[in-house]
Short mmCIF file of C-alpha atoms in Angstrom, two decimals:
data_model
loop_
_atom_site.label_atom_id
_atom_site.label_comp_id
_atom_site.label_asym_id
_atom_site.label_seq_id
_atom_site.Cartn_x
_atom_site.Cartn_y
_atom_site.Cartn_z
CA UNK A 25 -32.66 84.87 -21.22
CA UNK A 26 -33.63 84.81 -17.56
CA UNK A 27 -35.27 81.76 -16.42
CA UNK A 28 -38.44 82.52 -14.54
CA UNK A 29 -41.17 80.08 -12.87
CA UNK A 30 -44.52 80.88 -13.25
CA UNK A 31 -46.57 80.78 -10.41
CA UNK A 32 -48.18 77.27 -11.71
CA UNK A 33 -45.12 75.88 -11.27
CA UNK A 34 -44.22 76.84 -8.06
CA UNK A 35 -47.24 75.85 -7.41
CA UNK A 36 -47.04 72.27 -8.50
CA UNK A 37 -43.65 71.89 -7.20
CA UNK A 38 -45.34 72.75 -3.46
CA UNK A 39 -47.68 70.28 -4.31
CA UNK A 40 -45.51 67.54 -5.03
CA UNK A 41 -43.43 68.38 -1.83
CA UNK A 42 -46.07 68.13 0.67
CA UNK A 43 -47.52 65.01 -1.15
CA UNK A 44 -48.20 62.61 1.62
CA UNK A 45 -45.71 59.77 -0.25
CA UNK A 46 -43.50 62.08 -0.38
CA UNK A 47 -43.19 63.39 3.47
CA UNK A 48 -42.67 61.23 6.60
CA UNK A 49 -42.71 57.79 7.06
CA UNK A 50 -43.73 56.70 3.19
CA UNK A 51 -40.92 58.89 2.08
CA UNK A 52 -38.67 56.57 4.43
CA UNK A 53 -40.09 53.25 3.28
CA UNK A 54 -39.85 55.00 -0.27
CA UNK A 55 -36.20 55.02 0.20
CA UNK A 56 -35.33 52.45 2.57
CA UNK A 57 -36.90 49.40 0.68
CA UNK A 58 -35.00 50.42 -2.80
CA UNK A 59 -31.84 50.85 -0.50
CA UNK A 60 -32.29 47.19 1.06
CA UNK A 61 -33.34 45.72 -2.08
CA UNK A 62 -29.80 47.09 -3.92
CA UNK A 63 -27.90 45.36 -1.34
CA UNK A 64 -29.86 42.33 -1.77
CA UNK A 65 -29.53 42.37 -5.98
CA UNK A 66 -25.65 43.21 -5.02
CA UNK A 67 -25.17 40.58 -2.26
CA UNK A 68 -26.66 38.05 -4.90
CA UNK A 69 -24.16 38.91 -7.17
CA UNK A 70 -21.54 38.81 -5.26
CA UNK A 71 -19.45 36.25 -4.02
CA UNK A 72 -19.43 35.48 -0.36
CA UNK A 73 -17.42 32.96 0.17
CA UNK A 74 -14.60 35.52 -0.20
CA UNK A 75 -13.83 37.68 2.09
CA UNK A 76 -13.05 40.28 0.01
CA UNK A 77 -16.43 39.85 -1.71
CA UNK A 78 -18.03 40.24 1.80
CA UNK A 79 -15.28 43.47 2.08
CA UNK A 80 -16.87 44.38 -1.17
CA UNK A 81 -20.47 44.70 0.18
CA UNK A 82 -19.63 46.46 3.11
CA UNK A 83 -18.17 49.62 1.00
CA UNK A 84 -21.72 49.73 -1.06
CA UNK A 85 -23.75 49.66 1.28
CA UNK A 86 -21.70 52.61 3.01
CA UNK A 87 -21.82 54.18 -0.61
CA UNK A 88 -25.86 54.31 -0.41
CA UNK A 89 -25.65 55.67 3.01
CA UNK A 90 -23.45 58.51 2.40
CA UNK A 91 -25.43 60.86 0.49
CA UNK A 92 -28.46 60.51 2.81
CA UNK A 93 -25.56 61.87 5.67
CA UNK A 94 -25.17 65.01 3.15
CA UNK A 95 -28.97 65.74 2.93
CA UNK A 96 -29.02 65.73 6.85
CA UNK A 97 -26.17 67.57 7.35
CA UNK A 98 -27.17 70.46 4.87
CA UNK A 99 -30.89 70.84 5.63
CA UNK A 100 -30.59 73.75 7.96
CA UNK A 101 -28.32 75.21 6.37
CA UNK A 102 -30.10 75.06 2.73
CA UNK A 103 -33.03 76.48 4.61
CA UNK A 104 -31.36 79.46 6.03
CA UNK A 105 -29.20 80.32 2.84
CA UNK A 106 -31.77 79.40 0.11
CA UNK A 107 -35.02 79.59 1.78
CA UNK A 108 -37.70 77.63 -0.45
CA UNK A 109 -40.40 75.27 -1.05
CA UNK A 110 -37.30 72.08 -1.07
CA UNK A 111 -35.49 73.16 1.40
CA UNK A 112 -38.19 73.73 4.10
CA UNK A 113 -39.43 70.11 2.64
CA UNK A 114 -35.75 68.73 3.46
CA UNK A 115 -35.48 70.27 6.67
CA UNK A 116 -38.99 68.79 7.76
CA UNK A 117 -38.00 65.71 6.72
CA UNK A 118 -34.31 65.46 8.00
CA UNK A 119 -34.99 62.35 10.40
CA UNK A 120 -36.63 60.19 7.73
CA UNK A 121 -33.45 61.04 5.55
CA UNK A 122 -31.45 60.28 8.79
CA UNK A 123 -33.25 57.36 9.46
CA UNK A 124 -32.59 56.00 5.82
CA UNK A 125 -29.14 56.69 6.51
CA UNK A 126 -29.22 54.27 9.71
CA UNK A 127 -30.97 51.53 7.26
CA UNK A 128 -27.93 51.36 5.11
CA UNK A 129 -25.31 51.58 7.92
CA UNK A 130 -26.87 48.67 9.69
CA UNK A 131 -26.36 46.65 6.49
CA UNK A 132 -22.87 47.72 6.36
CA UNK A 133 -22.73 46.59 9.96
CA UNK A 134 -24.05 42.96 9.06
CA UNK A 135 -21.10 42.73 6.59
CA UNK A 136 -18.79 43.78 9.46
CA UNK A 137 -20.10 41.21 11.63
CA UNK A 138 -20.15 38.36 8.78
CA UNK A 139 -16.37 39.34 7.18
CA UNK A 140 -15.07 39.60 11.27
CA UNK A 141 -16.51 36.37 12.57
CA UNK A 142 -17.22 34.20 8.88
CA UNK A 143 -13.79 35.45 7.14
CA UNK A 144 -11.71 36.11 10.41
CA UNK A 145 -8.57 35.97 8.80
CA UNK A 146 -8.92 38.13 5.75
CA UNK A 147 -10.85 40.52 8.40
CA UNK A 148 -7.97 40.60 10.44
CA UNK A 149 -5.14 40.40 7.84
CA UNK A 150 -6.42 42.77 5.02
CA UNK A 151 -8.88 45.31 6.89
CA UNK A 152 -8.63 45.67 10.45
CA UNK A 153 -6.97 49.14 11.42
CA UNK A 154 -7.47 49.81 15.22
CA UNK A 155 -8.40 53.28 14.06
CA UNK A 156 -11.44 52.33 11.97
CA UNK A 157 -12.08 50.25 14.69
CA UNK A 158 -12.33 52.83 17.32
CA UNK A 159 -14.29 55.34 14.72
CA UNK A 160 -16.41 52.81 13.40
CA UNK A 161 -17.56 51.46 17.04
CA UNK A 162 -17.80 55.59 17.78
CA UNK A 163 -19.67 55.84 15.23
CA UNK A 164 -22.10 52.73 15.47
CA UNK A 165 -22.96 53.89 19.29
CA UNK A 166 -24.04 57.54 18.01
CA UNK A 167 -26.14 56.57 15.44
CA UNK A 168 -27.51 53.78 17.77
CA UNK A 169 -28.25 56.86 20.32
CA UNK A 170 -29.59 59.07 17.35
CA UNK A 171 -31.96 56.66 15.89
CA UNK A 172 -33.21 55.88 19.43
CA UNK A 173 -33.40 59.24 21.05
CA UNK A 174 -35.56 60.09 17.47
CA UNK A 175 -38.20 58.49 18.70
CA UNK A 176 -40.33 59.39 21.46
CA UNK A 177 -40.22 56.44 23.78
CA UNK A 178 -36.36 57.24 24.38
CA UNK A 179 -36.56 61.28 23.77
CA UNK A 180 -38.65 61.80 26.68
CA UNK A 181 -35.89 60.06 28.78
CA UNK A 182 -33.79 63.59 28.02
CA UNK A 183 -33.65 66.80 28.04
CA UNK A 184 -33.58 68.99 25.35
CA UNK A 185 -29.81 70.01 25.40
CA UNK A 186 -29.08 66.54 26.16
CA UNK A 187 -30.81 65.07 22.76
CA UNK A 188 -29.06 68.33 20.79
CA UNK A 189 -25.81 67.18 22.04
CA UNK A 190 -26.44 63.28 20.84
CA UNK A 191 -28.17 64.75 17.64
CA UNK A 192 -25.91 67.51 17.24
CA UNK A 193 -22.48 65.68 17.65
CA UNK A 194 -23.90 62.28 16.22
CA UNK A 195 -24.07 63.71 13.05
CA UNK A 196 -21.32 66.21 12.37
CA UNK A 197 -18.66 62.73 13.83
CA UNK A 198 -20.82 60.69 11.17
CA UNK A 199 -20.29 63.37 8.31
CA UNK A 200 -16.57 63.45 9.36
CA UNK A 201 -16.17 59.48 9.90
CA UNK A 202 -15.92 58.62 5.71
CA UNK A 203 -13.93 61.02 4.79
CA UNK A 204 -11.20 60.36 7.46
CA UNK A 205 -11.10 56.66 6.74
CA UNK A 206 -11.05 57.29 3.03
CA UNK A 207 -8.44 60.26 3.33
CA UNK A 208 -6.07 57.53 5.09
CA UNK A 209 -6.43 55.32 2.40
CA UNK A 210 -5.57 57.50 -0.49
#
């Protein structure tokens, strides 16, 4: 048999997705603060005087991030090819999931800094590849430039094509940055 929703539900599902936790800035600290307290519970737990334990931290907290790339990344396109109550609800709120995104990269940017300048050696000797070096700093400066140009301080300091072209290419070299360092690796 067919499933079908009832109107109630639809109903209550529209509800729940314009529920103010649930849009805006509560739905960021609604993520963000479980994503910073996993890295905390996991940095605990882990040990740093290792380099590879600091190495260790650095791919979980990139692990968080990834699937809040995803949502970003597929918003639009959910919206145009399944138009619904969720999708419009992701689409609207695209920068909070982008800005959640920028909260777990910058902890996988504190582990960079600690394992390059605490661990030097193991940093240099068992992870440094110029190539992730030149993506990663790539990388680093356009979500820097996204996460500041999201906000209107910065925005109004460009023009429209100029903040598509940040937001725009920011994102799709983001998407693309895991997946080539990972597809070298395997």
């Amino acid at each position: 048999l067919p499933m079908t929703t009832t109107n109630s539900q639809t109903s209550t599902v529209q509800s729940l997705l314009t529920h103010k936790a649930l849009n805006g800035w509560p739905l960021f600290w609604l993520i963000s603060v479980p994503i910073s307290l996993l890295v905390l519970v996991e940095t605990l737990q882990t040990d740093l005087t290792a380099g590879d334990g600091i190495s260790h931290l650095i791919g979980y907290s990139v692990r968080l991030a990834i699937p809040f790339i995803y949502l970003v990344i597929a918003a639009s396109s959910l919206q145009i090819l399944f138009p619904s109550a969720f999708s419009h609800w992701l689409l609207r709120n695209r920068k909070f999931f982008g800005l959640c995104f920028a909260v777990a990269m910058a902890w996988q940017g504190l582990f960079i800094f600690i394992v390059s300048t605490v661990h030097r050696g193991y940093y240099f000797n068992d992870i440094y590849y110029f190539r992730d070096e030149l993506e990663g700093t790539v990388g680093y400066v356009f979500l820097a430039a996204m996460v500041v140009t999201s906000f209107g301080f910065a925005r109004k300091h460009t023009n429209a094509k100029q903040w598509k072209l940040i937001q725009t290419a920011g994102v799709y070299f983001l998407w693309a940055y895991p997946f080539s360092v990972y597809w070298w690796k395997s």
